Coordinates of C-alpha atoms and ligand atoms in Angstrom, one line a residue:
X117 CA 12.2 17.9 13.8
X118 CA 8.7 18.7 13.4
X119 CA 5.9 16.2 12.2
X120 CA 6.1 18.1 8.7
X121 CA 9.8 17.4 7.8
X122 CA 9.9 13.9 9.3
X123 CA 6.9 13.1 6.9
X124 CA 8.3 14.6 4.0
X125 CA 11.3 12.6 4.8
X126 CA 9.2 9.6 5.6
X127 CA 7.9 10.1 1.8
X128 CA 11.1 11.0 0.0
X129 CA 13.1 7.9 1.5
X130 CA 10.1 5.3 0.3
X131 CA 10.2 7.6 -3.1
X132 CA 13.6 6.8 -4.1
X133 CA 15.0 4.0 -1.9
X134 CA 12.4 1.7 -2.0
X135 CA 13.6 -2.3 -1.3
X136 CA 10.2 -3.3 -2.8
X137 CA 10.1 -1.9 -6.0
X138 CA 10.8 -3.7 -9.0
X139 CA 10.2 -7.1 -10.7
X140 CA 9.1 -10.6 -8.7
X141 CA 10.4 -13.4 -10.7
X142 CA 8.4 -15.4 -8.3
X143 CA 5.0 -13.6 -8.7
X144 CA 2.4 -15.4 -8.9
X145 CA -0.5 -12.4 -8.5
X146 CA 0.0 -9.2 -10.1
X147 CA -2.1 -6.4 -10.7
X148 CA -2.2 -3.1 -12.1
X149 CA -4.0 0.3 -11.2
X150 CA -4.3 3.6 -12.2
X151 CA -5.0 7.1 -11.2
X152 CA -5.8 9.4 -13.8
X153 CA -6.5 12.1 -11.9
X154 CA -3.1 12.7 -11.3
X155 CA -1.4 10.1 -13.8
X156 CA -0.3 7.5 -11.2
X157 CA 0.0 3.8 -12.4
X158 CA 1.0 0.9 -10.4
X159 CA 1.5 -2.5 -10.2
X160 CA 1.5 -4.8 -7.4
X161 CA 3.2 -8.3 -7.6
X162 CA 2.6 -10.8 -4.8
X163 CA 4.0 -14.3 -4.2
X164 CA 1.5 -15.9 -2.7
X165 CA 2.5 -18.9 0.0
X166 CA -0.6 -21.6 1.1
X167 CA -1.3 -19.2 3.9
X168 CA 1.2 -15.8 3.8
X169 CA 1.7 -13.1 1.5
X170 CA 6.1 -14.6 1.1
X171 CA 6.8 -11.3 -0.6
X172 CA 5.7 -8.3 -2.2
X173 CA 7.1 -5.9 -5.1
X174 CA 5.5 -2.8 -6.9
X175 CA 6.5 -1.2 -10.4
X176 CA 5.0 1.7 -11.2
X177 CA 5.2 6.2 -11.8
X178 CA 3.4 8.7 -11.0
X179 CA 3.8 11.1 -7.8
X180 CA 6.2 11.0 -4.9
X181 CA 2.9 9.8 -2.7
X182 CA 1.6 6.8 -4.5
X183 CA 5.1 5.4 -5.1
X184 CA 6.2 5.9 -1.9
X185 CA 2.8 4.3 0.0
X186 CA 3.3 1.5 -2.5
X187 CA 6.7 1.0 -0.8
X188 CA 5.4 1.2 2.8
X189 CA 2.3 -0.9 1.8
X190 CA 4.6 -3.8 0.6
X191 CA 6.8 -3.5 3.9
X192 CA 3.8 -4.0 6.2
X193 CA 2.2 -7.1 4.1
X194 CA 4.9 -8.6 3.1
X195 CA 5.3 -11.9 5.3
X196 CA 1.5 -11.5 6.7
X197 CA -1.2 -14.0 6.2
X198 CA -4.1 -12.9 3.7
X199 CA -7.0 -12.5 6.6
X200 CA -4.1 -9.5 8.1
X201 CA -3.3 -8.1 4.8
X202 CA -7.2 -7.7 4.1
X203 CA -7.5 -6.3 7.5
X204 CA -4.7 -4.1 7.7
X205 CA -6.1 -2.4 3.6
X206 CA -9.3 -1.9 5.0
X207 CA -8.2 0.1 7.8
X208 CA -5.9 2.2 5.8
X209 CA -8.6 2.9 3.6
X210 CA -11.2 3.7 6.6
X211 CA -8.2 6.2 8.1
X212 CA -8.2 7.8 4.8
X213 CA -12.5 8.1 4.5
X214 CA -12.0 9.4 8.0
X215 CA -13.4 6.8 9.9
X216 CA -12.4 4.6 13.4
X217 CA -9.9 2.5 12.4
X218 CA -7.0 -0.3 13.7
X219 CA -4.0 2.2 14.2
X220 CA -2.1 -0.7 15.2
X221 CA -2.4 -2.9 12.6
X222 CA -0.8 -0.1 9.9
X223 CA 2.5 0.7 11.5
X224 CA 4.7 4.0 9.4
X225 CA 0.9 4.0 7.2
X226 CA -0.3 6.0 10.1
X227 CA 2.0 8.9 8.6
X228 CA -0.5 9.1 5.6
X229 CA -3.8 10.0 7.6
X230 CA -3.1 13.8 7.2
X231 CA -3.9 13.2 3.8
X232 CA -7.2 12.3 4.4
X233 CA -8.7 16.1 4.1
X234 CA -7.2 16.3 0.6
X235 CA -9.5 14.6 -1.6
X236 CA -6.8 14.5 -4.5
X237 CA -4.0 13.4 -2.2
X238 CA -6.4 10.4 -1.1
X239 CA -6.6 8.9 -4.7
X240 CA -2.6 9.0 -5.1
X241 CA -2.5 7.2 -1.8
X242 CA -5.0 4.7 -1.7
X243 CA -4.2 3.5 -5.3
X244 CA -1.6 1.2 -4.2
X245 CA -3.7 -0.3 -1.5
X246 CA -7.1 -0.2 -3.4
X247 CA -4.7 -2.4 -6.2
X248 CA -3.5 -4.7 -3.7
X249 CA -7.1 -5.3 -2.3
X250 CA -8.1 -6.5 -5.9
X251 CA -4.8 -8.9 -5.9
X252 CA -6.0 -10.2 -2.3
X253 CA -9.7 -10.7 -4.0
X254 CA -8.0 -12.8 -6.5
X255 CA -6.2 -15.0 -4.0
X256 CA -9.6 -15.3 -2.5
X257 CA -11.3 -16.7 -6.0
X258 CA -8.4 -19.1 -6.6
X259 CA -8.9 -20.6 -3.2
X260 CA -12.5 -21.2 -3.1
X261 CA -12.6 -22.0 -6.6
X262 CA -15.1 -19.4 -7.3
Ligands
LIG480 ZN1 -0.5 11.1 -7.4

């Protein structure tokens, strides 16, 4: 199999098997985002634990790519304390600006960086990470108080 079909199956199994989508009765952070570029909307639940992320879901529509990097994002932060999880957005997000980043802190994410020379693709994909950096922000505020 070559890289293209193994990403497009990559994308289609997150699309419409994903384990992490749906509700969190235990939420305790949840956030929502949109693209309106290309009509995707998500929402990112996290349970937060005193010092990991104990689980994450995501409800949302839009394209096959935001939905299904929700679904990979959620796998690789569920279970991770909040320093990793901040860690492991911004170097998504600096693989999709094109820039030196952590490779392996992002595990299957790295299938996304071809995206990164399609300026419409990047908004569907980052949505779901740019979302949950705003939920980790919040964490942040409760903590300190501020
Ligand atoms: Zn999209």
């Amino acid at each position: 199999m070559n890289f293209e079909q193994l990403y497009a199956d990559f994308v289609m199994h997150h699309y419409k098997n994903s384990m992490y989508r749906g509700l969190l009765p235990a939420s305790t952070c949840s956030v929502e985002g949109s693209n309106t570029s290309c009509g995707d909307s998500i929402i990112i639940h996290l349970e937060e634990g005193e010092s990991t992320i104990q689980a994450v879901r995501f409800e949302g529509e839009g394209c096959a790519i935001s939905q299904a990097s929700a679904s990979v994002m959620a796998e690789i932060l569920e279970g991770k304390t909040y320093e990793e999880a901040r860690e492991i957005v911004e170097s998504f997000e600096k693989m999709l600006r094109g820039e030196s980043f952590n490779e392996s802190l992002i595990g299957d994410a790295l299938f996304f960086q071809g995206l990164k020379d399609h300026p419409m693709r990047v908004k569907c994909v980052t949505l779901p990470w740019k979302t949950a950096a705003k939920a980790l922000a919040l964490n942040e505020q409760k903590k300190t108080g501020a």
